[in-house]
Amino acid sequence: MQKSRSTVLALTVLASLALGACGSEDSAKSATGADLVKKDTLTVCSDVPYPPFEDFDKSSDTGFKGFDVDIVSEVAKRLDLKLTIKDSSFDALQSGQALNAKQCDLVASAMTITDDRKKNLDFSDGYYDSKQSLLVPVDSKIASIADLKGVKVGVQQGTTGKTYTEENAKGAEVVTFPSDAEMFQALKAGQVEALLQDLPVNLDHTTDGQFKVVETYDTDEQYGLAIKKGNSQLVEDVDGALEEMHSDGTYDKIYDQYFSTEN
């Protein structure tokens, strides 16, 4: 997902102050020399919930579950670091505020690698190829993006789904929401007639049989793990862990657990 940075200045200042207050005071370095906000710990920020990539899970050691959570859990294990995950707003993550305020070392939040974001963030190698998709109620007559003229379509603020909708769903009434949770509630309440966003997230909404994905769109998006600008050693360490996971089959095992039924 790709979200905008249209935050009002006053809110940005307040967010920065809040994040600064949350920053760790015991910055440390890993065995390889990478900067960490807490000794012996990989501290990860994520915008939760966004299943199947991240969700709350009180029964797990971290308090979270999902594809991204399993990926960073394996990365932390291979870097011989403990793992801590924090819930955070996506605007703070994609702008670099959370990382710059030392709230965390790494962002795992289904974040698309873009040239614009590279101005404020460093990224790991891509770890997930994403598609966009159109979700509607099972009894809807909407069968494709061509049917959206005059239709209220829910999108998430600043995402590539919103951009794709605005560029391709001519005549649609685009309704923007802060997160997937609000979008899906609006669809269930009939406030919008369709949602356009990342395919795995829309597929997760089809499990109760009340909704269906009617189209998918190849957008050449790739998710990356975001790291504070200049912390090149951590980027190298994370890329090394991801490469190992691909080589020994661990990545495929995690991927199949979440996406084996993906279209």
PDB file of C-alpha atoms in Angstrom:
ATOM      1  CA  MET A   1       0.000   0.000   0.000  1.00  0.00           C
ATOM      2  CA  GLN A   2       1.152   3.467  -0.683  1.00  0.00           C
ATOM      3  CA  LYS A   3      -0.185   6.266   1.450  1.00  0.00           C
ATOM      4  CA  SER A   4       0.024  10.040   1.000  1.00  0.00           C
ATOM      5  CA  ARG A   5       1.873  12.571   3.082  1.00  0.00           C
ATOM      6  CA  SER A   6      -0.814  15.200   3.008  1.00  0.00           C
ATOM      7  CA  THR A   7      -0.855  15.542   6.752  1.00  0.00           C
ATOM      8  CA  VAL A   8      -1.738  19.004   7.932  1.00  0.00           C
ATOM      9  CA  LEU A   9       1.315  20.836   9.264  1.00  0.00           C
ATOM     10  CA  ALA A  10      -0.049  21.229  12.758  1.00  0.00           C
ATOM     11  CA  LEU A  11      -0.801  17.541  13.015  1.00  0.00           C
ATOM     12  CA  THR A  12       2.651  16.734  11.709  1.00  0.00           C
ATOM     13  CA  VAL A  13       4.246  18.833  14.438  1.00  0.00           C
ATOM     14  CA  LEU A  14       2.092  17.224  17.110  1.00  0.00           C
ATOM     15  CA  ALA A  15       2.854  13.759  15.738  1.00  0.00           C
ATOM     16  CA  SER A  16       6.562  14.497  15.735  1.00  0.00           C
ATOM     17  CA  LEU A  17       6.429  15.622  19.344  1.00  0.00           C
ATOM     18  CA  ALA A  18       4.425  12.563  20.316  1.00  0.00           C
ATOM     19  CA  LEU A  19       6.790  10.230  18.522  1.00  0.00           C
ATOM     20  CA  GLY A  20       9.767  11.944  20.047  1.00  0.00           C
ATOM     21  CA  ALA A  21       8.297  11.329  23.458  1.00  0.00           C
ATOM     22  CA  CYS A  22       8.036   7.641  22.601  1.00  0.00           C
ATOM     23  CA  GLY A  23      11.646   7.372  21.404  1.00  0.00           C
ATOM     24  CA  SER A  24      14.075   5.141  23.177  1.00  0.00           C
ATOM     25  CA  GLU A  25      16.869   6.707  25.213  1.00  0.00           C
ATOM     26  CA  ASP A  26      19.200   3.706  25.191  1.00  0.00           C
ATOM     27  CA  SER A  27      20.270   3.579  21.550  1.00  0.00           C
ATOM     28  CA  ALA A  28      22.672   0.752  20.830  1.00  0.00           C
ATOM     29  CA  LYS A  29      24.408  -1.097  18.048  1.00  0.00           C
ATOM     30  CA  SER A  30      24.006  -4.645  16.833  1.00  0.00           C
ATOM     31  CA  ALA A  31      26.891  -7.099  16.572  1.00  0.00           C
ATOM     32  CA  THR A  32      27.408  -5.959  12.980  1.00  0.00           C
ATOM     33  CA  GLY A  33      27.411  -2.271  13.924  1.00  0.00           C
ATOM     34  CA  ALA A  34      23.881  -1.425  12.814  1.00  0.00           C
ATOM     35  CA  ASP A  35      22.141   1.290  14.806  1.00  0.00           C
ATOM     36  CA  LEU A  36      19.347   0.033  17.077  1.00  0.00           C
ATOM     37  CA  VAL A  37      16.992   1.991  19.317  1.00  0.00           C
ATOM     38  CA  LYS A  38      17.281  -0.669  22.042  1.00  0.00           C
ATOM     39  CA  LYS A  39      20.126  -3.024  22.882  1.00  0.00           C
ATOM     40  CA  ASP A  40      19.842  -6.587  21.548  1.00  0.00           C
ATOM     41  CA  THR A  41      16.383  -5.838  20.121  1.00  0.00           C
ATOM     42  CA  LEU A  42      14.925  -5.301  16.650  1.00  0.00           C
ATOM     43  CA  THR A  43      12.117  -2.819  17.227  1.00  0.00           C
ATOM     44  CA  VAL A  44       9.556  -2.876  14.421  1.00  0.00           C
ATOM     45  CA  CYS A  45       6.706  -0.460  13.690  1.00  0.00           C
ATOM     46  CA  SER A  46       3.573  -1.442  11.782  1.00  0.00           C
ATOM     47  CA  ASP A  47       0.172   0.078  11.022  1.00  0.00           C
ATOM     48  CA  VAL A  48      -2.186  -2.530  12.501  1.00  0.00           C
ATOM     49  CA  PRO A  49      -4.616  -4.054  11.543  1.00  0.00           C
ATOM     50  CA  TYR A  50      -4.006  -4.805   7.867  1.00  0.00           C
ATOM     51  CA  PRO A  51      -4.602  -8.551   7.560  1.00  0.00           C
ATOM     52  CA  PRO A  52      -3.171 -10.800   6.311  1.00  0.00           C
ATOM     53  CA  PHE A  53       0.008  -8.725   6.635  1.00  0.00           C
ATOM     54  CA  GLU A  54      -0.419  -7.535  10.232  1.00  0.00           C
ATOM     55  CA  ASP A  55      -3.069  -7.973  12.890  1.00  0.00           C
ATOM     56  CA  PHE A  56      -3.439  -8.085  16.649  1.00  0.00           C
ATOM     57  CA  ASP A  57      -2.972 -11.427  18.423  1.00  0.00           C
ATOM     58  CA  LYS A  58      -2.881 -11.434  22.210  1.00  0.00           C
ATOM     59  CA  SER A  59      -1.889 -15.102  22.193  1.00  0.00           C
ATOM     60  CA  SER A  60       1.408 -14.515  20.381  1.00  0.00           C
ATOM     61  CA  ASP A  61       4.701 -13.538  22.004  1.00  0.00           C
ATOM     62  CA  THR A  62       4.772 -10.205  20.193  1.00  0.00           C
ATOM     63  CA  GLY A  63       1.044  -9.498  20.468  1.00  0.00           C
ATOM     64  CA  PHE A  64       0.751  -9.463  16.663  1.00  0.00           C
ATOM     65  CA  LYS A  65       0.385 -11.891  13.772  1.00  0.00           C
ATOM     66  CA  GLY A  66       0.490 -11.873   9.973  1.00  0.00           C
ATOM     67  CA  PHE A  67       2.798 -12.288   6.986  1.00  0.00           C
ATOM     68  CA  ASP A  68       4.888  -9.218   7.777  1.00  0.00           C
ATOM     69  CA  VAL A  69       5.106 -10.273  11.420  1.00  0.00           C
ATOM     70  CA  ASP A  70       6.393 -13.728  10.470  1.00  0.00           C
ATOM     71  CA  ILE A  71       8.919 -12.197   8.059  1.00  0.00           C
ATOM     72  CA  VAL A  72      10.385  -9.793  10.618  1.00  0.00           C
ATOM     73  CA  SER A  73      10.284 -12.480  13.312  1.00  0.00           C
ATOM     74  CA  GLU A  74      12.516 -14.612  11.110  1.00  0.00           C
ATOM     75  CA  VAL A  75      14.744 -11.634  10.298  1.00  0.00           C
ATOM     76  CA  ALA A  76      15.194 -10.861  14.005  1.00  0.00           C
ATOM     77  CA  LYS A  77      15.993 -14.511  14.731  1.00  0.00           C
ATOM     78  CA  ARG A  78      18.667 -14.592  12.027  1.00  0.00           C
ATOM     79  CA  LEU A  79      20.188 -11.347  13.337  1.00  0.00           C
ATOM     80  CA  ASP A  80      20.224 -12.825  16.858  1.00  0.00           C
ATOM     81  CA  LEU A  81      17.969 -10.063  18.137  1.00  0.00           C
ATOM     82  CA  LYS A  82      14.825 -10.071  20.238  1.00  0.00           C
ATOM     83  CA  LEU A  83      11.739  -8.695  18.497  1.00  0.00           C
ATOM     84  CA  THR A  84       9.429  -5.922  19.657  1.00  0.00           C
ATOM     85  CA  ILE A  85       6.537  -4.693  17.496  1.00  0.00           C
ATOM     86  CA  LYS A  86       4.722  -1.379  17.947  1.00  0.00           C
ATOM     87  CA  ASP A  87       1.464  -0.220  16.363  1.00  0.00           C
ATOM     88  CA  SER A  88       1.832   3.154  14.622  1.00  0.00           C
ATOM     89  CA  SER A  89       0.035   5.354  12.104  1.00  0.00           C
ATOM     90  CA  PHE A  90       1.102   4.803   8.502  1.00  0.00           C
ATOM     91  CA  ASP A  91       1.670   8.495   7.874  1.00  0.00           C
ATOM     92  CA  ALA A  92       4.326   8.518  10.600  1.00  0.00           C
ATOM     93  CA  LEU A  93       5.887   5.388   9.111  1.00  0.00           C
ATOM     94  CA  GLN A  94       5.998   6.378   5.454  1.00  0.00           C
ATOM     95  CA  SER A  95       7.203   9.907   6.194  1.00  0.00           C
ATOM     96  CA  GLY A  96      10.141   8.613   8.250  1.00  0.00           C
ATOM     97  CA  GLN A  97       8.965  10.369  11.420  1.00  0.00           C
ATOM     98  CA  ALA A  98       8.756   7.173  13.469  1.00  0.00           C
ATOM     99  CA  LEU A  99      12.235   6.049  12.441  1.00  0.00           C
ATOM    100  CA  ASN A 100      13.814   9.480  12.863  1.00  0.00           C
ATOM    101  CA  ALA A 101      12.266   9.787  16.348  1.00  0.00           C
ATOM    102  CA  LYS A 102      13.815   6.415  17.260  1.00  0.00           C
ATOM    103  CA  GLN A 103      10.447   4.842  17.847  1.00  0.00           C
ATOM    104  CA  CYS A 104      11.667   1.802  15.927  1.00  0.00           C
ATOM    105  CA  ASP A 105      14.469   0.412  13.762  1.00  0.00           C
ATOM    106  CA  LEU A 106      12.410  -0.952  10.924  1.00  0.00           C
ATOM    107  CA  VAL A 107       8.964  -0.586   9.387  1.00  0.00           C
ATOM    108  CA  ALA A 108       7.056  -3.686   8.284  1.00  0.00           C
ATOM    109  CA  SER A 109       3.681  -2.446   7.095  1.00  0.00           C
ATOM    110  CA  ALA A 110       2.906  -3.647   3.571  1.00  0.00           C
ATOM    111  CA  MET A 111       4.714  -0.553   2.350  1.00  0.00           C
ATOM    112  CA  THR A 112       5.298  -0.191  -1.368  1.00  0.00           C
ATOM    113  CA  ILE A 113       8.801   0.863  -2.396  1.00  0.00           C
ATOM    114  CA  THR A 114       8.532   4.123  -4.333  1.00  0.00           C
ATOM    115  CA  ASP A 115      11.040   6.702  -5.542  1.00  0.00           C
ATOM    116  CA  ASP A 116       9.220   9.354  -3.531  1.00  0.00           C
ATOM    117  CA  ARG A 117       9.554   7.388  -0.287  1.00  0.00           C
ATOM    118  CA  LYS A 118      13.219   6.684  -0.994  1.00  0.00           C
ATOM    119  CA  LYS A 119      13.817  10.393  -0.409  1.00  0.00           C
ATOM    120  CA  ASN A 120      13.050   9.856   3.311  1.00  0.00           C
ATOM    121  CA  LEU A 121      13.580   6.132   3.846  1.00  0.00           C
ATOM    122  CA  ASP A 122      15.979   3.365   2.973  1.00  0.00           C
ATOM    123  CA  PHE A 123      14.414   0.059   1.926  1.00  0.00           C
ATOM    124  CA  SER A 124      15.327  -3.586   2.073  1.00  0.00           C
ATOM    125  CA  ASP A 125      15.084  -5.660  -1.049  1.00  0.00           C
ATOM    126  CA  GLY A 126      11.478  -6.187  -2.079  1.00  0.00           C
ATOM    127  CA  TYR A 127       9.845  -9.078  -0.221  1.00  0.00           C
ATOM    128  CA  TYR A 128       6.335  -9.172  -1.694  1.00  0.00           C
ATOM    129  CA  ASP A 129       4.873  -8.480  -5.158  1.00  0.00           C
ATOM    130  CA  SER A 130       1.477  -6.887  -4.754  1.00  0.00           C
ATOM    131  CA  LYS A 131      -1.601  -6.428  -6.951  1.00  0.00           C
ATOM    132  CA  GLN A 132      -4.626  -4.175  -6.668  1.00  0.00           C
ATOM    133  CA  SER A 133      -8.162  -5.575  -6.685  1.00  0.00           C
ATOM    134  CA  LEU A 134     -11.856  -4.696  -6.664  1.00  0.00           C
ATOM    135  CA  LEU A 135     -14.098  -6.009  -3.857  1.00  0.00           C
ATOM    136  CA  VAL A 136     -17.914  -5.901  -3.971  1.00  0.00           C
ATOM    137  CA  PRO A 137     -20.839  -7.615  -2.187  1.00  0.00           C
ATOM    138  CA  VAL A 138     -21.626 -11.056  -3.643  1.00  0.00           C
ATOM    139  CA  ASP A 139     -24.984  -9.831  -5.003  1.00  0.00           C
ATOM    140  CA  SER A 140     -23.495  -6.725  -6.652  1.00  0.00           C
ATOM    141  CA  LYS A 141     -23.931  -6.147 -10.387  1.00  0.00           C
ATOM    142  CA  ILE A 142     -20.482  -4.540 -10.510  1.00  0.00           C
ATOM    143  CA  ALA A 143     -18.244  -6.878 -12.483  1.00  0.00           C
ATOM    144  CA  SER A 144     -15.296  -4.682 -13.406  1.00  0.00           C
ATOM    145  CA  ILE A 145     -13.717  -1.287 -12.982  1.00  0.00           C
ATOM    146  CA  ALA A 146     -15.668  -0.184 -16.077  1.00  0.00           C
ATOM    147  CA  ASP A 147     -18.866  -0.440 -14.031  1.00  0.00           C
ATOM    148  CA  LEU A 148     -17.823   2.132 -11.416  1.00  0.00           C
ATOM    149  CA  LYS A 149     -19.118   5.299 -13.115  1.00  0.00           C
ATOM    150  CA  GLY A 150     -21.287   7.111 -10.553  1.00  0.00           C
ATOM    151  CA  VAL A 151     -20.466   4.468  -7.939  1.00  0.00           C
ATOM    152  CA  LYS A 152     -19.056   5.219  -4.475  1.00  0.00           C
ATOM    153  CA  VAL A 153     -15.734   3.380  -4.207  1.00  0.00           C
ATOM    154  CA  GLY A 154     -13.845   3.134  -0.929  1.00  0.00           C
ATOM    155  CA  VAL A 155     -10.072   3.612  -0.958  1.00  0.00           C
ATOM    156  CA  GLN A 156      -7.442   4.079   1.726  1.00  0.00           C
ATOM    157  CA  GLN A 157      -5.799   7.459   2.156  1.00  0.00           C
ATOM    158  CA  GLY A 158      -2.634   7.840   0.124  1.00  0.00           C
ATOM    159  CA  THR A 159      -2.514   4.264  -1.121  1.00  0.00           C
ATOM    160  CA  THR A 160      -1.637   3.000  -4.544  1.00  0.00           C
ATOM    161  CA  GLY A 161      -5.193   1.700  -4.581  1.00  0.00           C
ATOM    162  CA  LYS A 162      -6.470   5.258  -4.368  1.00  0.00           C
ATOM    163  CA  THR A 163      -4.117   6.382  -7.107  1.00  0.00           C
ATOM    164  CA  TYR A 164      -5.120   3.480  -9.318  1.00  0.00           C
ATOM    165  CA  THR A 165      -8.817   4.208  -8.749  1.00  0.00           C
ATOM    166  CA  GLU A 166      -8.452   7.894  -9.565  1.00  0.00           C
ATOM    167  CA  GLU A 167      -6.517   7.114 -12.738  1.00  0.00           C
ATOM    168  CA  ASN A 168      -8.592   4.207 -13.999  1.00  0.00           C
ATOM    169  CA  ALA A 169     -12.129   4.352 -12.569  1.00  0.00           C
ATOM    170  CA  LYS A 170     -13.375   7.301 -14.587  1.00  0.00           C
ATOM    171  CA  GLY A 171     -16.553   8.808 -13.181  1.00  0.00           C
ATOM    172  CA  ALA A 172     -16.378   6.908  -9.900  1.00  0.00           C
ATOM    173  CA  GLU A 173     -17.074   8.763  -6.653  1.00  0.00           C
ATOM    174  CA  VAL A 174     -13.910   8.049  -4.692  1.00  0.00           C
ATOM    175  CA  VAL A 175     -14.436   7.983  -0.916  1.00  0.00           C
ATOM    176  CA  THR A 176     -11.234   8.062   1.132  1.00  0.00           C
ATOM    177  CA  PHE A 177     -10.843   6.341   4.516  1.00  0.00           C
ATOM    178  CA  PRO A 178      -7.942   6.395   6.995  1.00  0.00           C
ATOM    179  CA  SER A 179      -7.619   2.613   7.149  1.00  0.00           C
ATOM    180  CA  ASP A 180      -8.918  -0.693   5.843  1.00  0.00           C
ATOM    181  CA  ALA A 181     -11.032  -1.160   8.967  1.00  0.00           C
ATOM    182  CA  GLU A 182     -13.138   1.937   8.233  1.00  0.00           C
ATOM    183  CA  MET A 183     -13.332   1.047   4.536  1.00  0.00           C
ATOM    184  CA  PHE A 184     -14.665  -2.414   5.173  1.00  0.00           C
ATOM    185  CA  GLN A 185     -17.201  -1.181   7.730  1.00  0.00           C
ATOM    186  CA  ALA A 186     -18.450   1.345   5.158  1.00  0.00           C
ATOM    187  CA  LEU A 187     -18.858  -1.411   2.562  1.00  0.00           C
ATOM    188  CA  LYS A 188     -20.761  -3.595   5.011  1.00  0.00           C
ATOM    189  CA  ALA A 189     -22.992  -0.641   5.921  1.00  0.00           C
ATOM    190  CA  GLY A 190     -23.703   0.143   2.261  1.00  0.00           C
ATOM    191  CA  GLN A 191     -22.030   3.561   2.466  1.00  0.00           C
ATOM    192  CA  VAL A 192     -19.822   2.574  -0.475  1.00  0.00           C
ATOM    193  CA  GLU A 193     -20.482  -0.070  -3.126  1.00  0.00           C
ATOM    194  CA  ALA A 194     -16.953  -1.314  -3.725  1.00  0.00           C
ATOM    195  CA  LEU A 195     -13.408  -1.235  -2.323  1.00  0.00           C
ATOM    196  CA  LEU A 196     -10.260  -0.974  -4.420  1.00  0.00           C
ATOM    197  CA  GLN A 197      -7.063  -1.941  -2.583  1.00  0.00           C
ATOM    198  CA  ASP A 198      -4.346  -4.592  -2.212  1.00  0.00           C
ATOM    199  CA  LEU A 199      -5.476  -8.049  -3.310  1.00  0.00           C
ATOM    200  CA  PRO A 200      -4.552 -10.063  -0.176  1.00  0.00           C
ATOM    201  CA  VAL A 201      -6.433  -7.629   2.060  1.00  0.00           C
ATOM    202  CA  ASN A 202      -9.541  -7.789  -0.124  1.00  0.00           C
ATOM    203  CA  LEU A 203      -9.285 -11.583  -0.271  1.00  0.00           C
ATOM    204  CA  ASP A 204      -9.269 -11.614   3.517  1.00  0.00           C
ATOM    205  CA  HIS A 205     -12.680  -9.910   3.377  1.00  0.00           C
ATOM    206  CA  THR A 206     -14.165 -12.714   1.245  1.00  0.00           C
ATOM    207  CA  THR A 207     -13.810 -15.437   3.865  1.00  0.00           C
ATOM    208  CA  ASP A 208     -17.344 -15.046   5.252  1.00  0.00           C
ATOM    209  CA  GLY A 209     -18.910 -15.439   1.796  1.00  0.00           C
ATOM    210  CA  GLN A 210     -20.562 -12.015   1.815  1.00  0.00           C
ATOM    211  CA  PHE A 211     -18.092 -10.336  -0.555  1.00  0.00           C
ATOM    212  CA  LYS A 212     -16.164 -11.245  -3.693  1.00  0.00           C
ATOM    213  CA  VAL A 213     -13.139 -10.004  -5.642  1.00  0.00           C
ATOM    214  CA  VAL A 214     -14.261  -9.358  -9.224  1.00  0.00           C
ATOM    215  CA  GLU A 215     -11.030  -8.036 -10.762  1.00  0.00           C
ATOM    216  CA  THR A 216      -7.319  -7.871 -10.042  1.00  0.00           C
ATOM    217  CA  TYR A 217      -4.808  -5.381 -11.471  1.00  0.00           C
ATOM    218  CA  ASP A 218      -1.069  -5.816 -12.054  1.00  0.00           C
ATOM    219  CA  THR A 219       0.633  -2.626 -10.861  1.00  0.00           C
ATOM    220  CA  ASP A 220       4.254  -3.817 -10.498  1.00  0.00           C
ATOM    221  CA  GLU A 221       4.261  -2.887  -6.819  1.00  0.00           C
ATOM    222  CA  GLN A 222       6.736  -4.426  -4.440  1.00  0.00           C
ATOM    223  CA  TYR A 223       6.701  -4.155  -0.642  1.00  0.00           C
ATOM    224  CA  GLY A 224       9.909  -3.385   1.229  1.00  0.00           C
ATOM    225  CA  LEU A 225      10.987  -3.130   4.864  1.00  0.00           C
ATOM    226  CA  ALA A 226      11.731   0.540   5.566  1.00  0.00           C
ATOM    227  CA  ILE A 227      14.775   1.573   7.575  1.00  0.00           C
ATOM    228  CA  LYS A 228      16.040   4.954   8.770  1.00  0.00           C
ATOM    229  CA  LYS A 229      17.909   6.840   6.081  1.00  0.00           C
ATOM    230  CA  GLY A 230      21.624   6.163   6.449  1.00  0.00           C
ATOM    231  CA  ASN A 231      21.409   3.014   8.597  1.00  0.00           C
ATOM    232  CA  SER A 232      23.020   1.106   5.744  1.00  0.00           C
ATOM    233  CA  GLN A 233      24.387  -1.678   7.937  1.00  0.00           C
ATOM    234  CA  LEU A 234      20.868  -2.627   9.035  1.00  0.00           C
ATOM    235  CA  VAL A 235      19.715  -2.606   5.410  1.00  0.00           C
ATOM    236  CA  GLU A 236      22.591  -4.959   4.556  1.00  0.00           C
ATOM    237  CA  ASP A 237      21.795  -7.217   7.522  1.00  0.00           C
ATOM    238  CA  VAL A 238      18.088  -7.415   6.666  1.00  0.00           C
ATOM    239  CA  ASP A 239      18.805  -8.103   3.000  1.00  0.00           C
ATOM    240  CA  GLY A 240      21.169 -10.883   4.050  1.00  0.00           C
ATOM    241  CA  ALA A 241      18.482 -12.435   6.242  1.00  0.00           C
ATOM    242  CA  LEU A 242      15.904 -12.228   3.443  1.00  0.00           C
ATOM    243  CA  GLU A 243      18.340 -13.840   1.001  1.00  0.00           C
ATOM    244  CA  GLU A 244      18.941 -16.697   3.442  1.00  0.00           C
ATOM    245  CA  MET A 245      15.188 -17.164   3.887  1.00  0.00           C
ATOM    246  CA  HIS A 246      14.723 -17.448   0.129  1.00  0.00           C
ATOM    247  CA  SER A 247      17.640 -19.866  -0.227  1.00  0.00           C
ATOM    248  CA  ASP A 248      16.608 -22.311   2.504  1.00  0.00           C
ATOM    249  CA  GLY A 249      12.889 -22.297   1.735  1.00  0.00           C
ATOM    250  CA  THR A 250      11.765 -20.426   4.832  1.00  0.00           C
ATOM    251  CA  TYR A 251      10.302 -17.559   2.793  1.00  0.00           C
ATOM    252  CA  ASP A 252       8.248 -19.927   0.624  1.00  0.00           C
ATOM    253  CA  LYS A 253       6.937 -21.694   3.726  1.00  0.00           C
ATOM    254  CA  ILE A 254       5.765 -18.402   5.238  1.00  0.00           C
ATOM    255  CA  TYR A 255       4.365 -17.185   1.901  1.00  0.00           C
ATOM    256  CA  ASP A 256       2.342 -20.354   1.315  1.00  0.00           C
ATOM    257  CA  GLN A 257       0.880 -20.102   4.799  1.00  0.00           C
ATOM    258  CA  TYR A 258      -0.847 -16.836   3.844  1.00  0.00           C
ATOM    259  CA  PHE A 259      -1.166 -16.782   0.060  1.00  0.00           C
ATOM    260  CA  SER A 260      -1.370 -20.355  -1.214  1.00  0.00           C
ATOM    261  CA  THR A 261      -4.949 -19.717  -2.455  1.00  0.00           C
ATOM    262  CA  GLU A 262      -4.100 -16.335  -4.045  1.00  0.00           C
ATOM    263  CA  ASN A 263      -5.403 -15.878  -7.574  1.00  0.00           C
TER     264      ASN A 263
END
